[in-house]
Coordinates of C-alpha atoms and ligand atoms in Angstrom, one line a residue:
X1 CA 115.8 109.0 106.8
X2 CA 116.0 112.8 108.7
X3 CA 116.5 114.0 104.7
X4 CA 114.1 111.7 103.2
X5 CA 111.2 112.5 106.1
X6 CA 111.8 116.5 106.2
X7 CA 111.1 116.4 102.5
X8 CA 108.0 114.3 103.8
X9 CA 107.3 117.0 106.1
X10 CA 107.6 120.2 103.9
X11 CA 105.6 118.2 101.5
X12 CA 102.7 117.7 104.2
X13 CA 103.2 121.6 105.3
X14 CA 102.9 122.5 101.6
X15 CA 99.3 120.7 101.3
X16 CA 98.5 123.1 104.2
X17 CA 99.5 126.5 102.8
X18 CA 100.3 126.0 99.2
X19 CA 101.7 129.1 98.9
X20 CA 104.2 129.3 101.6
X21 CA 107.4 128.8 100.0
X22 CA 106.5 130.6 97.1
X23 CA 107.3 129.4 93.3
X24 CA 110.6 128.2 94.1
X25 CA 111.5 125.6 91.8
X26 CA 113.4 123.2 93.7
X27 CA 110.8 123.7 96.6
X28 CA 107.4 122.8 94.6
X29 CA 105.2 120.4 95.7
X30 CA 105.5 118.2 92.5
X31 CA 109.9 117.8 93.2
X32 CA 109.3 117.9 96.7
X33 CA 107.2 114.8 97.2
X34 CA 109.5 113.0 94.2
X35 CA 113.0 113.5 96.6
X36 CA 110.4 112.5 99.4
X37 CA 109.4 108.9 97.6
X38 CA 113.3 108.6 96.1
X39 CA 115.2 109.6 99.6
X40 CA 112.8 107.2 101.7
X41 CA 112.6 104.3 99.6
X42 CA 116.5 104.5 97.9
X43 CA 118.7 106.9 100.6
X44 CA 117.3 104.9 104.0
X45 CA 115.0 101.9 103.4
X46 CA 117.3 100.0 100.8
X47 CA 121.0 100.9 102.2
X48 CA 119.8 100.0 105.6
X49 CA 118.1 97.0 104.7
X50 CA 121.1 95.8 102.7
X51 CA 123.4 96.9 105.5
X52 CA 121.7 94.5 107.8
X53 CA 121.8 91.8 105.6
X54 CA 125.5 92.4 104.9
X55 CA 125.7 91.4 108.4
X56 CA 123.0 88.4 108.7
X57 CA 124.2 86.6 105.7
X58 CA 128.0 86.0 106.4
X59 CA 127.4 85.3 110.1
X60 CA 124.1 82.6 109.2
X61 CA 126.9 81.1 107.0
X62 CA 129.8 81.3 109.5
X63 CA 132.2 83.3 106.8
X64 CA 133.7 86.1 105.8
X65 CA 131.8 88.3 103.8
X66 CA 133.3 87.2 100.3
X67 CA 135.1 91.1 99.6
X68 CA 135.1 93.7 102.2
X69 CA 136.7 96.0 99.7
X70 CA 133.7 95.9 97.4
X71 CA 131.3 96.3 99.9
X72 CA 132.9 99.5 101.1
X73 CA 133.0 100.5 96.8
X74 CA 129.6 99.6 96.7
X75 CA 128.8 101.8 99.8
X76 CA 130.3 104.6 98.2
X77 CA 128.7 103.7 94.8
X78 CA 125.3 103.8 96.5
X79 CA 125.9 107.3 98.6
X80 CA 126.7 108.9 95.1
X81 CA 123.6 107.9 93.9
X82 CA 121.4 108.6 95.8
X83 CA 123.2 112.1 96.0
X84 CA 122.5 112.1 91.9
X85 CA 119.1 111.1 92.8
X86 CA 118.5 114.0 95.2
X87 CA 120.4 116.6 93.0
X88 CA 118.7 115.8 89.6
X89 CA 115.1 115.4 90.9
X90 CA 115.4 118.8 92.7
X91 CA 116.6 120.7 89.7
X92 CA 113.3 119.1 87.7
X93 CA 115.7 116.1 85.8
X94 CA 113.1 113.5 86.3
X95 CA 111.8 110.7 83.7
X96 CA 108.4 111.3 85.0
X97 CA 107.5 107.7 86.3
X98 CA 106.5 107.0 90.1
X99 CA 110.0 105.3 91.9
X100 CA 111.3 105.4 88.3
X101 CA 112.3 108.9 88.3
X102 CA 116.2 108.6 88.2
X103 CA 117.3 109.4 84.7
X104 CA 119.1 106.9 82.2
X105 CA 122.8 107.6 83.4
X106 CA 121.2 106.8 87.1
X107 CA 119.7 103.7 86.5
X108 CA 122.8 102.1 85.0
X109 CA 124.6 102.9 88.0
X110 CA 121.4 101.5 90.0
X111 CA 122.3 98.4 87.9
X112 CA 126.0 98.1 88.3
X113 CA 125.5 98.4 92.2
X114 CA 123.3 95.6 92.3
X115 CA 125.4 93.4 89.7
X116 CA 128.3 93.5 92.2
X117 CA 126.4 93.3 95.4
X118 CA 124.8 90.2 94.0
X119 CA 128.2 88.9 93.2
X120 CA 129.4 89.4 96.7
X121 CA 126.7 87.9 98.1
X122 CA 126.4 84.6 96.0
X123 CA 130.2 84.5 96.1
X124 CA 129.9 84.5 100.0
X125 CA 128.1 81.7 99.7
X126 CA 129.8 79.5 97.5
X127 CA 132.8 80.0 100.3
X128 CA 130.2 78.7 103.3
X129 CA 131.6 76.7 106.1
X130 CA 127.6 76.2 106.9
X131 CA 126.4 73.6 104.5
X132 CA 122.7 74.7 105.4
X133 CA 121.0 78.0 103.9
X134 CA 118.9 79.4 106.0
X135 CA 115.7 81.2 105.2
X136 CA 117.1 84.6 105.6
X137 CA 120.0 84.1 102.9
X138 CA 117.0 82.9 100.2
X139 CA 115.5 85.9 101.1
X140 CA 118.3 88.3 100.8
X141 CA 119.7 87.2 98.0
X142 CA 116.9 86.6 96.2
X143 CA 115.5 90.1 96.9
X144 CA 119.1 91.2 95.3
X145 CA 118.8 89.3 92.2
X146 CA 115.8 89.9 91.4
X147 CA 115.5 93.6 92.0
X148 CA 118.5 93.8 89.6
X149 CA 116.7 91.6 86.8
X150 CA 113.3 94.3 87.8
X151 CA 115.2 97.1 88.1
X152 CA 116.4 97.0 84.2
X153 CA 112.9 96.1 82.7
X154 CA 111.1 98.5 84.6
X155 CA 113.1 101.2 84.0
X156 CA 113.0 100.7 80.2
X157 CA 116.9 100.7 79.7
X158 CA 117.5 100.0 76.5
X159 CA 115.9 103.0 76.0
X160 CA 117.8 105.7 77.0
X161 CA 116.2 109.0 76.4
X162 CA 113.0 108.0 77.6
X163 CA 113.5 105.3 79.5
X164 CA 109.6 104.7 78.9
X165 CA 107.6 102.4 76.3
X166 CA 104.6 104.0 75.1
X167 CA 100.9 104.4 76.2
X168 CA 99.5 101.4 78.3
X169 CA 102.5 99.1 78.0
X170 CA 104.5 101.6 79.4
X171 CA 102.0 101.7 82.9
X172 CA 101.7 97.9 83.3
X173 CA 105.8 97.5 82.8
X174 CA 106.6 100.4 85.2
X175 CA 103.9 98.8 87.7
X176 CA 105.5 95.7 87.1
X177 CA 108.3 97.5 89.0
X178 CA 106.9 99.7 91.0
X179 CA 104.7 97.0 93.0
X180 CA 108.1 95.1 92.8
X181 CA 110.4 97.3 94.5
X182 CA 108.2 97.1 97.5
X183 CA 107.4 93.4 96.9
X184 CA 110.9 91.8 95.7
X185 CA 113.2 94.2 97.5
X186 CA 112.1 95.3 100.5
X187 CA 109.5 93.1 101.2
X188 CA 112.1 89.8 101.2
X189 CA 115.3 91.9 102.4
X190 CA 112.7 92.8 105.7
X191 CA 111.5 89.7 105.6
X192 CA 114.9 87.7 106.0
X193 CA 116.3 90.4 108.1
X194 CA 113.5 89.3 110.6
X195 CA 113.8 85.5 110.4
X196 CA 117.3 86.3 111.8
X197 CA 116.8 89.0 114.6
X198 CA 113.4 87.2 115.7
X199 CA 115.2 83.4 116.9
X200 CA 118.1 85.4 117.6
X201 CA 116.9 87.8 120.0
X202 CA 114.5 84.8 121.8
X203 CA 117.4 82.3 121.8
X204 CA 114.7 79.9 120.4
X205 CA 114.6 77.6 117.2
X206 CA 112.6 79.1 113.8
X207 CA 109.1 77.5 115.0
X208 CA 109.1 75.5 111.3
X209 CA 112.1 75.1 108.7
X210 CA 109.5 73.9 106.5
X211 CA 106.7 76.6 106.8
X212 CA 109.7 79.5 105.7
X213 CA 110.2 77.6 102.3
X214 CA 106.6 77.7 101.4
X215 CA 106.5 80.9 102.5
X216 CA 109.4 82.3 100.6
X217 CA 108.1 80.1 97.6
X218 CA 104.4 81.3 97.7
X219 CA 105.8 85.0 98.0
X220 CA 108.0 84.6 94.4
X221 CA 105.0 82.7 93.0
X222 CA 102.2 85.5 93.8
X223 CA 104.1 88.9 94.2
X224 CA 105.9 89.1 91.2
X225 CA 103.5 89.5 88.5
X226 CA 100.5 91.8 90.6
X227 CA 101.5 95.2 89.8
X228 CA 98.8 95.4 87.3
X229 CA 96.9 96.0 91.1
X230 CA 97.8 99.5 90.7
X231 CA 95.9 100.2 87.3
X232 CA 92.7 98.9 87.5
X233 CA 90.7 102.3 87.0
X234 CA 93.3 102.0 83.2
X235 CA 92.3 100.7 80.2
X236 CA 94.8 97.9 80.6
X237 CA 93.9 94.2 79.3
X238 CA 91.4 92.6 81.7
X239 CA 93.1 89.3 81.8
X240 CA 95.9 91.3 83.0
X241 CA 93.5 92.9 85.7
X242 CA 91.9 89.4 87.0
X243 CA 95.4 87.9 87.2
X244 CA 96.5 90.3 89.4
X245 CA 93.4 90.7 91.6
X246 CA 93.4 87.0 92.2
X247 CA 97.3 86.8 93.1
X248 CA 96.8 89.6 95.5
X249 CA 93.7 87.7 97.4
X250 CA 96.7 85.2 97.5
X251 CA 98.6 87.0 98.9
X252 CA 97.5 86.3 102.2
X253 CA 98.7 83.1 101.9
X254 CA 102.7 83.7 102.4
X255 CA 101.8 86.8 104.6
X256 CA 100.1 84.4 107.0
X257 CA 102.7 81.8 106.5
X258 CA 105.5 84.0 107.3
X259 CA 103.5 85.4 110.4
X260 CA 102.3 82.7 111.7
X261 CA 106.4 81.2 111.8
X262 CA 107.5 84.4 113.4
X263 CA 104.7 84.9 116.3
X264 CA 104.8 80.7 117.0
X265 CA 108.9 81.6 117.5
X266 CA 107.9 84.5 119.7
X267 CA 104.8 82.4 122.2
X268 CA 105.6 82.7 125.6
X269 CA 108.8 85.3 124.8
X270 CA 107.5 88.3 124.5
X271 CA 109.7 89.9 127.3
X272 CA 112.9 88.8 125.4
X273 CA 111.1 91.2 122.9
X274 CA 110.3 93.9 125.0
X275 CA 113.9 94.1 126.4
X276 CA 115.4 94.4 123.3
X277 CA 114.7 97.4 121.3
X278 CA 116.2 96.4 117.8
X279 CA 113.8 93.1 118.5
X280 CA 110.9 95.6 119.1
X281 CA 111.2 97.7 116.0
X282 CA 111.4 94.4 114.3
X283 CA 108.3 92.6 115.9
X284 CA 106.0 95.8 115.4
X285 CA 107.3 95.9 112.1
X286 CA 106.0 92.1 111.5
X287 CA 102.5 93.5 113.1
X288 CA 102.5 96.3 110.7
X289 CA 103.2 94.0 107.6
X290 CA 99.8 92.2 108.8
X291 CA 97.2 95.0 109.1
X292 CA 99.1 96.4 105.5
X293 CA 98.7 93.0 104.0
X294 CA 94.9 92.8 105.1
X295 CA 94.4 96.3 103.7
X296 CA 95.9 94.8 100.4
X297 CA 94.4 92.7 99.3
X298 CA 91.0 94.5 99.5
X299 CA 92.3 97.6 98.0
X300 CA 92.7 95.9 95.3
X301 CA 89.0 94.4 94.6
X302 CA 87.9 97.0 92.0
X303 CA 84.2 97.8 94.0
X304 CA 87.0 99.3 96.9
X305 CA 89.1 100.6 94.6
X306 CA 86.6 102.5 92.7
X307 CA 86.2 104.5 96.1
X308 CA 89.5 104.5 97.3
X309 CA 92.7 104.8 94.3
X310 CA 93.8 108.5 94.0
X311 CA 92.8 109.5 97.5
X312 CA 94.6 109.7 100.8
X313 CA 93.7 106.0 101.6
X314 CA 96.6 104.7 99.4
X315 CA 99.1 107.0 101.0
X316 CA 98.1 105.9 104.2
X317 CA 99.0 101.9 102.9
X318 CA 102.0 103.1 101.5
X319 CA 103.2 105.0 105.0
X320 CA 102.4 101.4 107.2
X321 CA 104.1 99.1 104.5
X322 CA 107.0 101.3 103.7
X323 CA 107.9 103.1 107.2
X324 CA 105.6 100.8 109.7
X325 CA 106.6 97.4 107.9
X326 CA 110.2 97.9 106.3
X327 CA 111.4 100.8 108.2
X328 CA 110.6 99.4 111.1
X329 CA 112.1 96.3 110.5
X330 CA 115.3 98.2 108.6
X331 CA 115.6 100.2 112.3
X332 CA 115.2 97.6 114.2
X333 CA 117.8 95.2 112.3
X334 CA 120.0 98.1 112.6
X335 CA 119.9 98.5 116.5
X336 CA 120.3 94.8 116.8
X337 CA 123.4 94.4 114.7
X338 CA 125.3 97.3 116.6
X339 CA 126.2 96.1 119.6
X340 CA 127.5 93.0 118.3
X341 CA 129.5 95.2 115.7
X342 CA 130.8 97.4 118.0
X343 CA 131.5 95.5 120.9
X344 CA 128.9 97.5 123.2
X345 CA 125.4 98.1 123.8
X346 CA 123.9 100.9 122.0
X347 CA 124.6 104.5 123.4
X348 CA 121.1 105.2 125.0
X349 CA 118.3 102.5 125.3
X350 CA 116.3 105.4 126.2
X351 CA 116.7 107.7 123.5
X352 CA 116.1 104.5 121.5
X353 CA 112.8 103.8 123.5
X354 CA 111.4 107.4 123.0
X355 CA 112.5 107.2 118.9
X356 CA 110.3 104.0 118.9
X357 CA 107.4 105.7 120.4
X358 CA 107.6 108.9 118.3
X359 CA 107.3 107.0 114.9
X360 CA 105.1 104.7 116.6
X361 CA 102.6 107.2 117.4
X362 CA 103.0 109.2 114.4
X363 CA 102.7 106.7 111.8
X364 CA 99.7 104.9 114.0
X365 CA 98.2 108.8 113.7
X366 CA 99.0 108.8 109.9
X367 CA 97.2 106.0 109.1
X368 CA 94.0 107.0 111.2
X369 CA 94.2 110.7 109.5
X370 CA 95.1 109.8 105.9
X371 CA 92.3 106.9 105.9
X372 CA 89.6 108.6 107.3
X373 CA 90.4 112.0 104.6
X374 CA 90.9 109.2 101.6
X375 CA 87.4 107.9 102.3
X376 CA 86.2 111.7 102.5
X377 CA 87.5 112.0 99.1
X378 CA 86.5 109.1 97.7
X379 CA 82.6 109.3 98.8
X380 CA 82.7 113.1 97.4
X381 CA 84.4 112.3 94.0
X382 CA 82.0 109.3 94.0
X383 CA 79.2 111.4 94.5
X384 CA 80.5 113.9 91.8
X385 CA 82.4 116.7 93.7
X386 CA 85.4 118.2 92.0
X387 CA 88.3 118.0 93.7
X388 CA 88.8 121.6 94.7
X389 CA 85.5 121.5 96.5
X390 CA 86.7 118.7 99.2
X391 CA 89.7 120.8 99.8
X392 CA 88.4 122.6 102.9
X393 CA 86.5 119.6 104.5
X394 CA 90.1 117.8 104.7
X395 CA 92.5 121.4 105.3
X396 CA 92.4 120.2 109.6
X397 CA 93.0 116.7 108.7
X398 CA 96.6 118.1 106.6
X399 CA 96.9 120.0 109.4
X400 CA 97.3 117.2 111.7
X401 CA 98.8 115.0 109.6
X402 CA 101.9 117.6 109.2
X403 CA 101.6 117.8 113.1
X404 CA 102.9 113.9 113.1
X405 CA 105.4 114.3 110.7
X406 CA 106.6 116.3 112.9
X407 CA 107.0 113.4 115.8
X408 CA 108.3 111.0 112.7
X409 CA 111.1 113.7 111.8
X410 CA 112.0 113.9 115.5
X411 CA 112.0 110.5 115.5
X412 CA 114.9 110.0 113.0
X413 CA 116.9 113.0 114.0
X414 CA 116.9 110.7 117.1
X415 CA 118.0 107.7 115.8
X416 CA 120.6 109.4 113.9
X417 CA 122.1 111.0 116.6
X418 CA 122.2 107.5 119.1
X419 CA 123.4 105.6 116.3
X420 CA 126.0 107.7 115.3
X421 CA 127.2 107.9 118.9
X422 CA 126.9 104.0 119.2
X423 CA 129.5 104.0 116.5
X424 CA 132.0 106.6 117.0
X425 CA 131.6 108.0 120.8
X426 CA 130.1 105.4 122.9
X427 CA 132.2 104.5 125.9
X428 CA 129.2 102.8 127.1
X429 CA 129.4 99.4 128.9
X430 CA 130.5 96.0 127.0
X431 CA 127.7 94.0 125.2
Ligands
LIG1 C1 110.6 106.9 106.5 C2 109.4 107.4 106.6 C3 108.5 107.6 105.4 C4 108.4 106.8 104.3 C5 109.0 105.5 104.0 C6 107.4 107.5 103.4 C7 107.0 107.0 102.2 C8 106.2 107.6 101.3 C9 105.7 107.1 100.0 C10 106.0 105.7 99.5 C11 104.8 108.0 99.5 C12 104.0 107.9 98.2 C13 102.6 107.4 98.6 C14 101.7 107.2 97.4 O1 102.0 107.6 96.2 O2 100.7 106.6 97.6 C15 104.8 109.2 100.4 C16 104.1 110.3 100.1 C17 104.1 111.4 101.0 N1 104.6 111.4 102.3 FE1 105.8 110.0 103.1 N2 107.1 108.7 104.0 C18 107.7 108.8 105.2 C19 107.6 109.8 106.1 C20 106.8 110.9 105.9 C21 106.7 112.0 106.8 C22 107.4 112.1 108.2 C23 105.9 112.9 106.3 C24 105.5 114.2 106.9 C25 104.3 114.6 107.1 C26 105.5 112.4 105.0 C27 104.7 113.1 104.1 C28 104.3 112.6 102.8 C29 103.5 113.4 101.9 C30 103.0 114.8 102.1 C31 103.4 112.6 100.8 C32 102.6 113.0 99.5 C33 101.2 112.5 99.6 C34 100.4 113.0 98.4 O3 100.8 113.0 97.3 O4 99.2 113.4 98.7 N3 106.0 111.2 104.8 N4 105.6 108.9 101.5
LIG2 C1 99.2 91.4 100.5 C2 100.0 92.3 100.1 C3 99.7 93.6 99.4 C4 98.7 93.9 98.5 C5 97.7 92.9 97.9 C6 98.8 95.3 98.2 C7 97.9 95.9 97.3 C8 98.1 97.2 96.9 C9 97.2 97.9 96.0 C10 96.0 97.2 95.3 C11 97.7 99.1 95.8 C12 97.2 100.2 94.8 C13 96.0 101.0 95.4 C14 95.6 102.0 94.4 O1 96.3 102.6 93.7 O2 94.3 102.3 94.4 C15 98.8 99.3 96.7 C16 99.6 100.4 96.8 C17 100.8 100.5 97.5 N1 101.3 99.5 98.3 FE1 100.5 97.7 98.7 N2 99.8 95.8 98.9 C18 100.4 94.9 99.7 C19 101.4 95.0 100.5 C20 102.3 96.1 100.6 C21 103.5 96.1 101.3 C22 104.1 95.0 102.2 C23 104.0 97.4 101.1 C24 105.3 98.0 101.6 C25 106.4 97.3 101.7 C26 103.1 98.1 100.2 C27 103.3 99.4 99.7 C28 102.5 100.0 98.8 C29 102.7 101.4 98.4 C30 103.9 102.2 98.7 C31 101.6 101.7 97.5 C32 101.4 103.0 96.8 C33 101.9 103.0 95.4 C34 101.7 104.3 94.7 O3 100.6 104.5 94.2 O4 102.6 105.1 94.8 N3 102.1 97.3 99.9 N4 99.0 98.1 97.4

């Protein structure tokens, strides 16, 4: 995340003062903003979200996790891939696609990791001593099955050079992906990483067994096949565009289930919440994943979209579901596992508190600044302004924006630094 969120932050510094670093290769904006996407998403959102659930599942099924050993291989698979990721994009080895940029030899590795984690996983739980899944291990699992089965098809690999169909195909299989990586991977991984910490850190029963089935159900149903969402300024087949429209109006259907089982759990516990931080990342992140899922689905009615795709507006939605929605949740799930790892409580509630409020405020700022410059563009471009032209109306608006990057970086360096003393130096008091 510190990595991942200074690339962020050059990136933002870069739309400033384009010329600042010069015509360094490896620091341009276009390679900059890919390690940005690539370190976020696959280098913190993904190993801490699995991480979590590595946790959650063997414990929801009283067991060990099936092989410790291939957990840790996998661990060290996954660190040298993402350090493939972050070497090849910055020397310009990219295949060009957005969250598909990791080139052919990459991708099978992204593959194999996910084949075995899957396989540790389902093994677990054929070795249960719980005869009843609970909601968080469909979730997890699911998420990790099906982002292998995605992974493959949207990264074209049985075609190795390019790793890309061609023409339209090509954009509504890689959006096929792309939407899924966000709504098959992290989406359920957050999702069943808070149906855990949530009862768990309120000592009450999941408000309704029954309501986190259709939930999960209605999410597989309606989120797997809405990526076409993300092209419908392209000449792609119409049917294609109305079935994904629809399903994305549905969408608020297992957004409001899953919400509505969380916040019942929570009535009348909030305090529970507020004392414990990892449950407060996780809650705001559940808050976060409503206002994103209410922008959503109108984002993707093609009278909005018509002012609103290409602009700032969409990388506001992708900072509050991403960082405000999964990161969140991903931080929080991570503060609340540690104590019970370790043995004691974390190594500063108060650094913790003060990490919470500086992504808080900067990603609450983000999504202010970036909407307010997306509609900005999008009125001008509507009313025929080139691009160029806007540039100086929205120059304070990057200004500020790199501004709370600035509190987000801070943010992580934070949480770095208290977790990694939770783990290795804390002589704090007994959990
Ligand atoms: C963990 C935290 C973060 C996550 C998960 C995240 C995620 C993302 C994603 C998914 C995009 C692509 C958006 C799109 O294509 O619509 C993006 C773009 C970007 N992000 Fe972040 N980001 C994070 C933190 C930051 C920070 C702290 C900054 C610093 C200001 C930043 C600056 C940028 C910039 C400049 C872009 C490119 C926007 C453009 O092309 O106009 N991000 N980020
Ligand atoms: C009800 C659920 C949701 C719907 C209907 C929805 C809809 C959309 C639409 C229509 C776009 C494309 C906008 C455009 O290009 O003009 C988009 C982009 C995006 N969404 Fe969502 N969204 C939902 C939830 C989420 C969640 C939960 C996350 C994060 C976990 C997320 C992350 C993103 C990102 C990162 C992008 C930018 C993709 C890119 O162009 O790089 N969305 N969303």
């Amino acid at each position: 995340m510190v990595i991942g969120t200074l690339y962020g932050l050059v990136g933002a510094i870069e739309l400033v003062a384009p010329d600042l670093l010069g015509n360094i290769g490896w620091l341009v904006f276009g390679r900059i903003r890919t390690v940005h996407t690539n370190l976020v998403v696959f280098g913190f959102l993904t190993p801490a979200l699995l991480s979590v659930g590595h946790f959650v599942v063997p414990r929801l099924l009283r067991t060990q996790l099936f092989s410790e050993k291939l957990g840790i291989f996998i661990v060290c698979l996954w660190n040298v891939i993402v350090a493939a990721i972050f070497i090849t994009l910055s020397i310009g080895l990219s295949q060009g696609r957005e969250y598909a940029e990791a080139i052919w030899e990459i991708d099978i590795l992204v593959a194999i990791a996910f084949a075995l984690i899957f396989i540790n996983m389902i093994m677990t739980i054929r070795n249960r001593q719980e005869p009843l899944l609970y909601v968080s291990v469909w979730y997890i699992t699911a998420g990790i099955i099906l982002t292998l089965i995605v992974y493959a098809i949207g990264n074209v690999i049985w075609v190795p050079g390019a790793g890309a169909l061609t023409g339209i195909p090509d954009a509504v299989i890689l959006w096929f992906y792309g939407h899924n990586v966000l709504g098959l991977l992290l989406t359920p991984l957050a999702v069943g990483i808070a149906y855990y910490v949530i009862p768990s850190a309120t000592r009450t029963p999941l408000y309704s067994h029954t309501l986190s089935l259709a939930g999960f159900w209605s999410l597989l149903v309606l989120y797997s096949h809405i990526g076409t969402h993300h092209l419908i300024q392209v000449p792609a087949p119409t049917w294609l565009k109305v079935v994904s429209i629809v399903g994305s109006i549905g969408m608020v259907i297992p957004v409001m289930i899953v919400l509505i089982n969380f916040w019942y759990t929570v009535k009348g516990k909030m305090r529970t919440i507020h004392e414990n931080i990892g449950a407060k990342f996780v809650f705001t992140g559940t808050v976060f994943y409503l206002f994103t899922c209410i922008q959503g689905p109108i984002q993707a009615l093609p009278q909005v979209q018509r002012l609103t795709h290409f602009s700032n507006w969409v990388v506001a939605h992708a900072h509050m579901g991403i960082l405000g929605f999964s990161g969140m949740v991903a931080i929080g799930g991570i503060y609340f596992i540690l104590p019970k790892m370790t043995g004691r409580s974390i190594y500063s509630k108060t650094l913790a508190e003060f990490q919470y409020w500086m992504i808080l405020i900067g990603l609450v700022g983000f999504m202010v600044v970036l909407t307010t410059v997306g509609l900005v563009q999008g009125n001008s471009w509507l009313n025929g302004e080139t691009i160029y032209r806007i540039l100086p109306q929205i120059h304070n608006y990057n200004i500020v924006r790199a501004g709370l990057g600035v509190l987000i970086v801070t943010g992580a360096i934070i949480g770095l630094y208290n977790m990694v003393r939770s783990i290795f130096f804390n002589l704090g008091e007994t959990a």
